[in-house]
CSV table of C-alpha atoms in Angstrom, one decimal:
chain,number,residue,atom,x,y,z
A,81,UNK,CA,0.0,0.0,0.0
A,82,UNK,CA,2.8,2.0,0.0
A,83,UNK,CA,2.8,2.9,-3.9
A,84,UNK,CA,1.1,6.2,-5.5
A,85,UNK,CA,-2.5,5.9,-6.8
A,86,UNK,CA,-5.3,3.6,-7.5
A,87,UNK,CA,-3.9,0.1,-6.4
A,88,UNK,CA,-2.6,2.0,-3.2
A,89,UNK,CA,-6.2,3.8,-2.0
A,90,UNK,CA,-8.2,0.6,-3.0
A,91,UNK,CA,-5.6,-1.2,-0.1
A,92,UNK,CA,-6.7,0.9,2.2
A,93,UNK,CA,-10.4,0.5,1.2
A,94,UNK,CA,-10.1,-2.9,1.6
A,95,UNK,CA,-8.5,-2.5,5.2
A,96,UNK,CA,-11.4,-0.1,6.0
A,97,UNK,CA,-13.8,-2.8,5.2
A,98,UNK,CA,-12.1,-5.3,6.9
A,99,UNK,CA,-11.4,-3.6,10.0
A,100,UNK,CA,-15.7,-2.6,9.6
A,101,UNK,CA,-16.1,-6.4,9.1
A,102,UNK,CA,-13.8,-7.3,12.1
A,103,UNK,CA,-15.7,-4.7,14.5
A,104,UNK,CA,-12.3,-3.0,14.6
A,105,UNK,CA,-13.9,0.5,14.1
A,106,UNK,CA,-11.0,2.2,15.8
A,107,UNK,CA,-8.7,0.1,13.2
A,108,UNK,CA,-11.0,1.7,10.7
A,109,UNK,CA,-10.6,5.0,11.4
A,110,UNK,CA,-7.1,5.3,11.9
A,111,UNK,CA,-6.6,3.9,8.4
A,112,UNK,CA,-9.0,6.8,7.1
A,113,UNK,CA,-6.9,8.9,9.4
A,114,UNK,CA,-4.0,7.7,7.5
A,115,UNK,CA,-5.3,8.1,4.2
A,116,UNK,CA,-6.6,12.0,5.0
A,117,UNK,CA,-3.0,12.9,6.7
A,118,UNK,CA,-1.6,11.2,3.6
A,119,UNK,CA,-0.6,15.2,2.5
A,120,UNK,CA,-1.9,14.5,-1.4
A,121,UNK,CA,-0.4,11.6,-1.7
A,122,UNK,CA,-3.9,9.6,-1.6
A,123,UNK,CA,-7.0,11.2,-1.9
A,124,UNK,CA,-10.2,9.0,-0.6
A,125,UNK,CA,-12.7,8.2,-3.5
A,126,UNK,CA,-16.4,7.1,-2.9
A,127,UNK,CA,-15.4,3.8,-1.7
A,128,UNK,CA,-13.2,5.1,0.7
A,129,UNK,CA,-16.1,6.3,2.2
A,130,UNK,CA,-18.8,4.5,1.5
A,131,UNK,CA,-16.4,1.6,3.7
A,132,UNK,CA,-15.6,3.6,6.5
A,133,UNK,CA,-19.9,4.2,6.5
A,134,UNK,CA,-20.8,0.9,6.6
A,135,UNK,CA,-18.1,0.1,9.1
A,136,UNK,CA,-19.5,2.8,11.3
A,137,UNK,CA,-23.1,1.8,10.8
A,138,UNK,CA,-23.1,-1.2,11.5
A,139,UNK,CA,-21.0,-1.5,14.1
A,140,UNK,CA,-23.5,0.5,16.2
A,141,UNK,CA,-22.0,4.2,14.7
A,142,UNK,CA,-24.9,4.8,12.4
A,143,UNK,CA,-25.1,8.5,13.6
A,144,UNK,CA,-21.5,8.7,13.0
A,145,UNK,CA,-21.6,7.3,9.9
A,146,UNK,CA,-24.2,9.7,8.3
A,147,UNK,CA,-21.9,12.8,9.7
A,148,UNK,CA,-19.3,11.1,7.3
A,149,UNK,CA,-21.7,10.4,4.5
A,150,UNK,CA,-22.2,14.6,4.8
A,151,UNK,CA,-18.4,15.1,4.8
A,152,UNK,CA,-18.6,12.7,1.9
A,153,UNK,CA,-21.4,14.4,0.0
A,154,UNK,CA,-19.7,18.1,0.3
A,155,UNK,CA,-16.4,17.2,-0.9
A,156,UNK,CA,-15.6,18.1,-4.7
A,157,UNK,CA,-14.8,15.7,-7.0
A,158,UNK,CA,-16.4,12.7,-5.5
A,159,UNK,CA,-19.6,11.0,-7.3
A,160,UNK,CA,-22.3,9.3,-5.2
A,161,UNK,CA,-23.3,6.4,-6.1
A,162,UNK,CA,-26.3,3.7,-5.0
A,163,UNK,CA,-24.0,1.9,-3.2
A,164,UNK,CA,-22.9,5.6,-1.0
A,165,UNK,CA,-26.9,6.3,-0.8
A,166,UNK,CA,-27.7,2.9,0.1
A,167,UNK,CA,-25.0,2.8,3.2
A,168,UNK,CA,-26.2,6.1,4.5
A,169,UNK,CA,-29.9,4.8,4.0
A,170,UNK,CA,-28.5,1.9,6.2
A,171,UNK,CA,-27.0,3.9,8.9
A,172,UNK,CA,-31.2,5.5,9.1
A,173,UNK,CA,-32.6,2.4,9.2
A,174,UNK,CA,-30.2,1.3,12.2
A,175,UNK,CA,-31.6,4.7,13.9
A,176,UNK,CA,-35.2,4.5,13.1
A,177,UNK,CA,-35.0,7.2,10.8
A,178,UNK,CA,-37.3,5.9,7.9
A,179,UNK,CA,-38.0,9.9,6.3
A,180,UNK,CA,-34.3,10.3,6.4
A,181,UNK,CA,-33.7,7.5,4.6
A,182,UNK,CA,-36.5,7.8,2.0
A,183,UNK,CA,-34.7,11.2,1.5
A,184,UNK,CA,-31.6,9.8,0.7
A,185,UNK,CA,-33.5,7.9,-1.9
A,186,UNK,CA,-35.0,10.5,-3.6
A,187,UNK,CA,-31.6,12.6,-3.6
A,188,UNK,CA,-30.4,9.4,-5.5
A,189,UNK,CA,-33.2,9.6,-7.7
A,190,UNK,CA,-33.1,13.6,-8.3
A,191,UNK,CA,-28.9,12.8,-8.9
A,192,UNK,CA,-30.0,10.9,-12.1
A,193,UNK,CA,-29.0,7.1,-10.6
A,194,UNK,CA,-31.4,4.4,-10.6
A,195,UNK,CA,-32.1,2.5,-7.5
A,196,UNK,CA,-31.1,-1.1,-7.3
A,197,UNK,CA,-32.7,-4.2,-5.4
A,198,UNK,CA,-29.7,-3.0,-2.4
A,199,UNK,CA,-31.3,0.7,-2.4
A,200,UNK,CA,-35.2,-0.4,-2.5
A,201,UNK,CA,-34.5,-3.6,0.1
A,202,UNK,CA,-32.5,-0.8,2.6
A,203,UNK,CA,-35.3,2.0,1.8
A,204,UNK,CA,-37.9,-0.7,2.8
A,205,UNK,CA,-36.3,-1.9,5.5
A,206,UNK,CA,-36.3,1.2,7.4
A,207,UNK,CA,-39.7,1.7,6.9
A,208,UNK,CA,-40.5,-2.1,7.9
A,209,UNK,CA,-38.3,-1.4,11.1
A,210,UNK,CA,-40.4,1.7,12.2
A,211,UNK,CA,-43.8,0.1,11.8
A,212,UNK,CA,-44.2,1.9,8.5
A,213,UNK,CA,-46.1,-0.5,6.5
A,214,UNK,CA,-47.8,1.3,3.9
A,215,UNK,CA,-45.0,3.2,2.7
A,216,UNK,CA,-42.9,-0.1,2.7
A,217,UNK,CA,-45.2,-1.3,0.4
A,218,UNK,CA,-45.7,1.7,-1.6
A,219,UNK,CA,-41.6,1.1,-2.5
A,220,UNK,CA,-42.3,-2.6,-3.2
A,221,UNK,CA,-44.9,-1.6,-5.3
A,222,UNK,CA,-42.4,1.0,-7.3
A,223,UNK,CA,-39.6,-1.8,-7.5
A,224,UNK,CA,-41.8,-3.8,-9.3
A,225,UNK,CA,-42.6,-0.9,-11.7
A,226,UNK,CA,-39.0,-0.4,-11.9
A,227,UNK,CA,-38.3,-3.6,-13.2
A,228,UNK,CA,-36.6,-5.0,-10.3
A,229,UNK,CA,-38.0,-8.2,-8.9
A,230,UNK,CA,-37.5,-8.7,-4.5
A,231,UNK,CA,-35.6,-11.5,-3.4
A,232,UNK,CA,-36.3,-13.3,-0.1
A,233,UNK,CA,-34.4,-11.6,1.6
């Protein structure tokens, strides 16, 4: 991980996600510290942080992890993408925040992506979680107009 560019940051992504995986959030974070005191020599892309949010959120950080998702979301040069939306919609779901995380989904959808099974399962799932059934189904209902079929999940 030592070289310049994009072999070296998509190390450290991987690390990220590891340490996320291995509930070794403080691991986690000082290898984005690492990466952000770095002085140019890598710059973190989306999945840079899109890792260190799922990390955080689910390993009980969610509010954490949407303050990144902001940092995330303000920085130039960096593209969103569903996978980005759908780890901050996550992090709401994990806090009971359903209209957060249907906003998230419509800022995907007024960026010009397209939602995924991922997006629509996470955007459901916070409404599920919160006792809000009708609107769950109401995003079902729009998958399926979408195109996208559920799984069992």
């Amino acid at each position: 991980a030592r070289s310049n560019g994009k072999d070296s940051i998509n190390c450290y992504n991987a690390a990220i996600a590891t340490c996320g995986k291995a509930k070794r959030i403080d691991m986690a974070l000082e290898v984005f510290e690492m990466i952000e005191n770095s002085k140019g020599k890598l710059t973190p892309n989306t999945v840079t942080y899109t890792a260190l949010v799922a990390s955080l959120s689910t390993n009980g950080m969610a509010d954490v992890a949407l303050k990144i998702f902001d940092q995330m979301s303000s920085r130039k040069g960096l593209k969103l993408d569903t996978i980005a939306y759908s780890a901050a919609m996550d992090a709401c779901a994990r806090l009971g925040e359903w209209k957060k995380a249907l906003s998230f989904l419509d800022r995907l959808l007024n960026s010009g992506l397209r939602p995924d099974l991922t997006t629509y399962s996470t955007a459901i799932n916070a409404c599920a979680k919160t006792g809000q059934y009708v609107m769950a189904f109401q995003l079902l209902t729009e998958m399926g107009y979408e195109g996208i079929k559920p799984d069992s999940v």
